[in-house]
Coordinates of C-alpha atoms in Angstrom, one line a residue:
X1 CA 0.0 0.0 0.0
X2 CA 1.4 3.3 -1.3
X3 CA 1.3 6.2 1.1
X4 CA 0.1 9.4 -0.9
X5 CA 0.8 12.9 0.6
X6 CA -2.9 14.2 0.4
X7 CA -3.4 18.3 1.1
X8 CA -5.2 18.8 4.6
X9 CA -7.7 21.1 4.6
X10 CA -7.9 24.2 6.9
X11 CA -9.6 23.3 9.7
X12 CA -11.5 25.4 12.7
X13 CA -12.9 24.4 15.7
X14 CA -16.7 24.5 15.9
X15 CA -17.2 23.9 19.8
X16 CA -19.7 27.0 20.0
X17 CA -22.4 25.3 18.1
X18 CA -25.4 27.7 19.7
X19 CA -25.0 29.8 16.6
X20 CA -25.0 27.2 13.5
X21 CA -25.5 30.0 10.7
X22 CA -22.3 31.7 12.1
X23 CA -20.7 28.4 11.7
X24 CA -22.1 27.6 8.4
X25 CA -20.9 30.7 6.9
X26 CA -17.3 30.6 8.3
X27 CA -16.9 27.3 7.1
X28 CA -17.6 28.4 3.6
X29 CA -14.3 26.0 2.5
X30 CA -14.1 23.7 5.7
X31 CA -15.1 20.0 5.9
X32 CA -13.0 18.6 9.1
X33 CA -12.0 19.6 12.6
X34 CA -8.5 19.0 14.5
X35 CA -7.1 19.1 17.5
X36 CA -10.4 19.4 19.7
X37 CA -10.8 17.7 22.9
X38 CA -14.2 15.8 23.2
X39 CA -15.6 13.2 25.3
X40 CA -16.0 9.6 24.9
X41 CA -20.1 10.6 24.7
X42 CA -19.2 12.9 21.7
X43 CA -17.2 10.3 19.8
X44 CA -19.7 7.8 20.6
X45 CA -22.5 9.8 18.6
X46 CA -20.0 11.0 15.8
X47 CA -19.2 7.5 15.2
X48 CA -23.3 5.7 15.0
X49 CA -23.5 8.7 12.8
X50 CA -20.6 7.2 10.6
X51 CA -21.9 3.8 10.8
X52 CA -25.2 5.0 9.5
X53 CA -23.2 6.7 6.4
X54 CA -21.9 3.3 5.9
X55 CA -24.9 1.7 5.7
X56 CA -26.7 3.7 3.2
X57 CA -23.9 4.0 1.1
X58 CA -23.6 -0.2 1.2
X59 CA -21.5 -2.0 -0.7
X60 CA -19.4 0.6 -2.5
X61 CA -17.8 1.9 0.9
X62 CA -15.3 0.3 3.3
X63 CA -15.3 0.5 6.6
X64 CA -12.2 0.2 9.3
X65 CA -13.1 0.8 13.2
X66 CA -10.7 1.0 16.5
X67 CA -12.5 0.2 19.6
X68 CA -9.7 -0.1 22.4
X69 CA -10.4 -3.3 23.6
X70 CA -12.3 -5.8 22.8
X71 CA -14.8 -5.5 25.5
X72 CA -15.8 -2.3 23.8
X73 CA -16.7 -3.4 20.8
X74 CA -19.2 -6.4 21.7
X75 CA -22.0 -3.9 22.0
X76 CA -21.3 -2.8 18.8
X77 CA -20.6 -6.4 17.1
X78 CA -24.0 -6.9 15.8
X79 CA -23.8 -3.5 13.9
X80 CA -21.1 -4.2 12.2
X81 CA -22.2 -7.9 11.1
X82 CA -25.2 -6.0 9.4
X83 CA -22.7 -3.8 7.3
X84 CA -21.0 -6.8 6.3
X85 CA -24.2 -8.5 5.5
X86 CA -24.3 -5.2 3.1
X87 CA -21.3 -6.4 1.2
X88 CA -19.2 -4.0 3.0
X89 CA -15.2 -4.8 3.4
X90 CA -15.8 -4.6 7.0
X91 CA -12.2 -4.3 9.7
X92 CA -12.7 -3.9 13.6
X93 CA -9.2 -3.3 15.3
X94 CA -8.8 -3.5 19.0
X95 CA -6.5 -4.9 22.0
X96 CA -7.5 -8.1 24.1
X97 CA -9.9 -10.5 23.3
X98 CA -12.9 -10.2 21.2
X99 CA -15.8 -12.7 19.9
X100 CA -15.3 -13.2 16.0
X101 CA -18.3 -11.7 13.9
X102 CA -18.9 -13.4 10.4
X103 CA -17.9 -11.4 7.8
X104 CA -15.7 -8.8 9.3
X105 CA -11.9 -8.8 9.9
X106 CA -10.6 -8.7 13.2
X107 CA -7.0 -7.4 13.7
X108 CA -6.2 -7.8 17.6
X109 CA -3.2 -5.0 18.6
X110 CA -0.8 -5.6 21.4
X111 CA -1.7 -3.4 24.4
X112 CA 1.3 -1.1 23.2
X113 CA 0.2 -0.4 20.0
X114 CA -0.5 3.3 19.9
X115 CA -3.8 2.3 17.8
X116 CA -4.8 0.2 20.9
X117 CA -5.5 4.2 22.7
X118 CA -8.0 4.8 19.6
X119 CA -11.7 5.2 19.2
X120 CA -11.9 6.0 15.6
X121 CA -13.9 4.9 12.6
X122 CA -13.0 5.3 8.8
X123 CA -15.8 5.0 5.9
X124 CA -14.5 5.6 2.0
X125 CA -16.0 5.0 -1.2
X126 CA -16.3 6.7 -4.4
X127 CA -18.8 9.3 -3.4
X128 CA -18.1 9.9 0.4
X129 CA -15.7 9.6 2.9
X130 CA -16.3 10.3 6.8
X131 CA -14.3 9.5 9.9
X132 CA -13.7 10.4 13.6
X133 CA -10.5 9.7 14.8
X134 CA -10.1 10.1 18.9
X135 CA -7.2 8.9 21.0
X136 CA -7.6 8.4 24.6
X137 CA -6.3 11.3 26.5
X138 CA -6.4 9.2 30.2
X139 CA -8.4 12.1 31.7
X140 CA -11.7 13.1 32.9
X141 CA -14.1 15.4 32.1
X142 CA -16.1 17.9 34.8
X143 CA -19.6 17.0 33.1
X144 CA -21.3 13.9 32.0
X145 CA -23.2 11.5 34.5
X146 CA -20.8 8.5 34.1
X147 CA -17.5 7.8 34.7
X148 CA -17.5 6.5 30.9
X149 CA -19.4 9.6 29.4
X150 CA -16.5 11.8 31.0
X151 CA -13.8 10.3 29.7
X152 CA -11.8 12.9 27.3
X153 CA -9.8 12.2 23.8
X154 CA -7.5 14.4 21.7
X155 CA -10.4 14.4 18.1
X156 CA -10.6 15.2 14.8
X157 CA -13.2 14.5 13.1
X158 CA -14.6 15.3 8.8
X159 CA -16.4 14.4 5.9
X160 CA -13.9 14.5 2.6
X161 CA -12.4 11.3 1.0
X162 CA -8.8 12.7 0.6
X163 CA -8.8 12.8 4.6
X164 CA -10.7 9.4 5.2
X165 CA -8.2 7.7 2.5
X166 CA -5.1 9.0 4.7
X167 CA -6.5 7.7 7.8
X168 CA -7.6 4.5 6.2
X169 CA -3.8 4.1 5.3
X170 CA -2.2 5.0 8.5
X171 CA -4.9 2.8 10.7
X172 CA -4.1 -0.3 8.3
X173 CA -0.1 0.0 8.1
X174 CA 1.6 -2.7 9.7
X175 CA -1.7 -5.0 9.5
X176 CA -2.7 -5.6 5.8
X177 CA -1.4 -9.4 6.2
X178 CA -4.1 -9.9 8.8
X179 CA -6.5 -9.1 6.7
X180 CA -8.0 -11.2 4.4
X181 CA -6.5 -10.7 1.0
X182 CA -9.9 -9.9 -0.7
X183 CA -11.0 -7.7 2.2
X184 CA -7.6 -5.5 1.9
X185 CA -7.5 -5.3 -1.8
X186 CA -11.1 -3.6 -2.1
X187 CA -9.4 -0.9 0.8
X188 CA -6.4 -0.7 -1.3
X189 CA -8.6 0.2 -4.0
X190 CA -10.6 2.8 -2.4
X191 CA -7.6 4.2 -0.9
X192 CA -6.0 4.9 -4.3
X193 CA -9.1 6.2 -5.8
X194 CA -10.4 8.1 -3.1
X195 CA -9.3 11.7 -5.0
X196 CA -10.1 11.1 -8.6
X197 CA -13.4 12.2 -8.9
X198 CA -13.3 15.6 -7.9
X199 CA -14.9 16.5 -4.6
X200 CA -18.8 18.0 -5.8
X201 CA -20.3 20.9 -4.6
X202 CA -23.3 18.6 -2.5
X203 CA -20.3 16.8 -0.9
X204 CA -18.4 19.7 0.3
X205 CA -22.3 21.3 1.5
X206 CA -22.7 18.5 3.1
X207 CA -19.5 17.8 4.9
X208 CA -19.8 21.3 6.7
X209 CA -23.6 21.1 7.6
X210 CA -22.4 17.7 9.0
X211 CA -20.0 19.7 11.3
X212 CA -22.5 22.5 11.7
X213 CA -24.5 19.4 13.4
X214 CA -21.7 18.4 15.3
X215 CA -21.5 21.3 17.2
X216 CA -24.9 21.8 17.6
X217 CA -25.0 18.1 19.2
X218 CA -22.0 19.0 21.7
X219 CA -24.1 21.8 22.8
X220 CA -27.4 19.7 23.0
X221 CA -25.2 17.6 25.5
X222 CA -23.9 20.3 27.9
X223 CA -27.9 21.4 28.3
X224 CA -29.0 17.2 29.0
X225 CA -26.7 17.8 31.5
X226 CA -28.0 20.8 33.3
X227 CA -31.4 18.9 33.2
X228 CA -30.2 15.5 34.3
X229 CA -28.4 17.7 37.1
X230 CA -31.7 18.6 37.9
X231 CA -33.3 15.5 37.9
X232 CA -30.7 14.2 39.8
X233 CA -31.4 16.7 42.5
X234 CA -35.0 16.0 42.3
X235 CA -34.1 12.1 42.6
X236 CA -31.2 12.7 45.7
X237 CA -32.9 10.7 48.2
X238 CA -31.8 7.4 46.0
X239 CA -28.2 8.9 45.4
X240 CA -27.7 11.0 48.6
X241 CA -27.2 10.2 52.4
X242 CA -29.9 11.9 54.0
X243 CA -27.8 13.1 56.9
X244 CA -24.6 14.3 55.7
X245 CA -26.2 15.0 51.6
X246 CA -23.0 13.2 50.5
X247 CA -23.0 10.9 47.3
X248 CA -24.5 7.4 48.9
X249 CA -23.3 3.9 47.6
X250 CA -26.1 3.7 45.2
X251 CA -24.6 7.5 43.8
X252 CA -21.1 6.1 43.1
X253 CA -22.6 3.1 41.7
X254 CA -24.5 5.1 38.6
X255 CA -21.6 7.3 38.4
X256 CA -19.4 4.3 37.9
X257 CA -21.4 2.8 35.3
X258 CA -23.4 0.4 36.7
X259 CA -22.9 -3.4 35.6
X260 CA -22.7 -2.5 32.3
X261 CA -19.1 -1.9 32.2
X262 CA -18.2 -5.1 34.1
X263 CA -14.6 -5.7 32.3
X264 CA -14.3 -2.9 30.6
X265 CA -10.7 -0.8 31.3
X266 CA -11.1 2.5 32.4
X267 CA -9.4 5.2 33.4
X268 CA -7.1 5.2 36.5
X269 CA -8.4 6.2 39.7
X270 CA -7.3 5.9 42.8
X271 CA -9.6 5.3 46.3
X272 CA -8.7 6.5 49.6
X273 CA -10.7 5.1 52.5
X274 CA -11.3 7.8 55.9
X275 CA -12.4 6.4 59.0
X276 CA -13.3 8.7 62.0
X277 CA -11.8 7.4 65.0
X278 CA -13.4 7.1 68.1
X279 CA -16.8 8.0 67.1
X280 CA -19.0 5.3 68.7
X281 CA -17.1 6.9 71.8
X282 CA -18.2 10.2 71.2
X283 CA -22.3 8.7 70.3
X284 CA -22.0 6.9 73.5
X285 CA -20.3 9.8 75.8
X286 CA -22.8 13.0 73.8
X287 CA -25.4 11.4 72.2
X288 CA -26.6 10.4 68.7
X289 CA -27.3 14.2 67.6
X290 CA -23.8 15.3 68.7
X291 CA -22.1 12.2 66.5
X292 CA -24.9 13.6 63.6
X293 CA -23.2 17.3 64.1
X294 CA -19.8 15.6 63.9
X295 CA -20.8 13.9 60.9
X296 CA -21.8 16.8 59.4
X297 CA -18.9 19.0 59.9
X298 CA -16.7 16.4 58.5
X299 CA -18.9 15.9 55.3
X300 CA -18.6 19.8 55.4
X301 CA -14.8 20.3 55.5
X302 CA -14.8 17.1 52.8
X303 CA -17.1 19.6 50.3
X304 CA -15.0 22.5 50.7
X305 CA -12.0 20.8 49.7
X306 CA -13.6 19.9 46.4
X307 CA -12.4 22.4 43.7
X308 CA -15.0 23.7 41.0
X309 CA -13.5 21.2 38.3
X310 CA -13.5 18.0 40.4
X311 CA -15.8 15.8 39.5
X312 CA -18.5 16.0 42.0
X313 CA -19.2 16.0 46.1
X314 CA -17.8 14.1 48.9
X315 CA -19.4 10.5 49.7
X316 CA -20.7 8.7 52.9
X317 CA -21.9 5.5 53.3
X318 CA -21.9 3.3 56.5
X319 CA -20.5 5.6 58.5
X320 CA -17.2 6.0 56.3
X321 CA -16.3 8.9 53.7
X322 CA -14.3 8.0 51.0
X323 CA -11.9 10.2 48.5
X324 CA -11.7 8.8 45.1
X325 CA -8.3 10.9 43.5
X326 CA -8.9 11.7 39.4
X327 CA -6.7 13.0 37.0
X328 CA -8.5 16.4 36.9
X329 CA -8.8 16.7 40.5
X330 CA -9.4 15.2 43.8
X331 CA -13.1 14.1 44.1
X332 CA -14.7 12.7 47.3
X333 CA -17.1 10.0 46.9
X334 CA -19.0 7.2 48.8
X335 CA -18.5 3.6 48.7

C-alpha cells in the first residue's frame, strides 16, 4: 500500500455550536475539525452517525473501526455484522480478546500499539468519505453523568475522502497481512481512488452542515446535563445520604457505570478510604445528635476541599467517607 501525501484542509474548531449560521458561513471551505478535545459521549455519537453513512452508502464503501479493547466493541458487534451482510469490506481493530463476527476482519493489537489508545472509525467510497478519529487522552471530564461519558480524547473528526483515505492508510499499516487478501484489496482500492473524482459541490455542503451538526450536538449535550443535574437533584434521596447529603453507595454506583461496564478498562483512579476514629465513643459519651453534628462538619470540611473542576461531592456510606483521586482533580465520593 502506497502512502500518498494528500493536502489537509484548513480546519476550525466548531465547539460553539449555539450559533450554527455563524458556523455555516465561516466554514464556507471547511469539511474537518482537528485538534479538539471531546468526550467519549461525543465520539460515541459521531461515530453511530458514521456507521449510518456506511450503511446507506452499502457496498461501495469500506469500513475500518478502533475500539480499544475488545470489550468495547461487543455492544457494537451486531452493527457491524449487518454492514458486512451489506457487502461492506468490513475491519474492527482492538486490544485483548474479542468474539469473532462473520464477515468482518478482526486485527487484535498488542496493548502497546499506539492504535490500541483509539476510538476511531474510517468510511471511503467513491462518493463519500467520513471519519472520527479520537485517541484516549487518560483524563476526565467535569460534566457527563458516568465515569464512561466523562472520559476525554485528543479528536478530529470530517467528511472529505482525501482525509478518510489518509486515515484508512495510516490505521491499516503494519496490518494488511491480517486481513483477508480480498477484504484488503477492495481498501487498497478505495484508498487509491479516493481523490479522482473531484470532490462535488453537495459533498463539500454536506460535509460542513455535518460539522455544523456536530456542534450543535455538543451543545445539546452540555444542556441534557443541566437537566439530568436537575433531575438528579429531584431524585437525591436514592443517590444522597440523608444526613450528611453526600453521594451514597447507590450514587457512586450510577456514576461508575453500573454493571454495564463489568470488564471494561477504564481510566485510572485511585480510592482513599477515611475512617473517624473514636466515634461510637463520642455517640456513647454526647449522644446520637452530637455524632450527627460531627458527621456533618466532616462531610462539610470534605465539600470545601472539592475544587470547581473536580468531579463532583464528597461521599458517605456506613459511616465512612471516602476520596476517590482523578486525574482532573481530587473528588470525594461514597463507597
Amino acid at each position: 500500500m502506497k502512502h500518498r501525501q494528500v493536502p489537509t484542509s484548513d480546519v476550525q474548531s466548531v465547539h460553539d455550536s449555539d450559533h450554527c449560521s455563524s458556523i455555516t458561513s465561516t466554514l464556507v471551505s471547511r469539511s474537518s475539525v482537528t485538534g479538539n478535545v471531546a468526550t467519549k459521549r461525543t465520539l460515541a455519537s459521531l461515530s453511530f452517525a458514521v456507521e449510518r453513512i456506511a450503511r446507506d452508502v452499502g457496498s461501495e464503501a469500506i469500513v475500518i473501526a478502533l475500539f480499544q479493547r475488545g470489550a468495547y466493541f461487543a455492544p457494537r458487534a451486531a452493527t457491524y455484522a449487518a454492514l458486512a451482510e451489506l457487502g461492506l469490506p468490513v475491519v474492527v481493530m482492538y486490544a485483548g480478546d474479542g468474539e469473532p463476527v462473520n464477515g468482518v476482519a478482526h486485527v487484535q493489537l498488542t496493548a502497546d500499539d499506539p492504535r490500541a489508545a483509539e476510538w476511531s472509525i474510517v468510511v471511503l467510497g467513491p462518493s463519500v468519505g467520513a471519519y472520527v478519529i479520537g485517541t484516549d487522552l487518560d483524563e476526565l471530564d467535569s460534566n457527563g453523568r458516568t465515569l464512561e461519558d466523562r472520559r476525554r480524547f485528543h479528536a478530529s473528526w470530517g467528511f472529505d475522502r482525501p482525509g478518510a483515505a489518509v486515515h484508512a492508510h495510516r490505521l491499516l499499516a503494519g496490518s494488511v497481512s491480517d486481513i483477508p487478501a480480498h477484504i484488503a484489496d477492495r481498501i487498497e482500492t478505495a484508498i487509491a481512488t479516493a481523490d479522482e473524482i473531484p470532490t462535488t459541490t453537495a459533498e463539500a455542503a454536506l460535509g460542513r452542515a455535518a460539522l455544523c451538526l456536530v456542534g450543535c450536538l455538543d451543545s445539546t449535550n452540555a444542556r441534557l446535563d443541566v437537566v439530568n443535574e436537575r433531575l438528579d437533584r429531584e431524585t437525591q434521596h436514592a443517590t444522597r445520604d440523608r444526613l450528611t447529603g453526600l453521594t451514597n453507595r447507590e450514587g457512586l454506583h450510577r456514576w461508575l457505570g453500573g454493571s454495564e461496564l463489568n470488564g471494561i478498562e477504564m481510566p485510572l483512579i485511585g480510592l482513599v478510604m477515611i475512617d473517624l476514629d473514636g466515634f461510637k465513643t463520642v455517640n456513647d459519651t454526647h449522644g446520637h445528635e452530637t455524632g450527627d453534628q460531627l458527621l456533618q462538619a466532616v462531610a462539610g470540611a470534605l465539600t470545601s476541599c472539592t475544587r470547581p473542576g473536580d468531579l463532583n461531592h464528597p461521599g458517605f456510606d456506613g459511616g465512612s467517607f471516602y476520596l476517590i483521586p482523578t486525574p482532573v482533580g481530587a473528588v470525594c465520593w461514597s463507597a
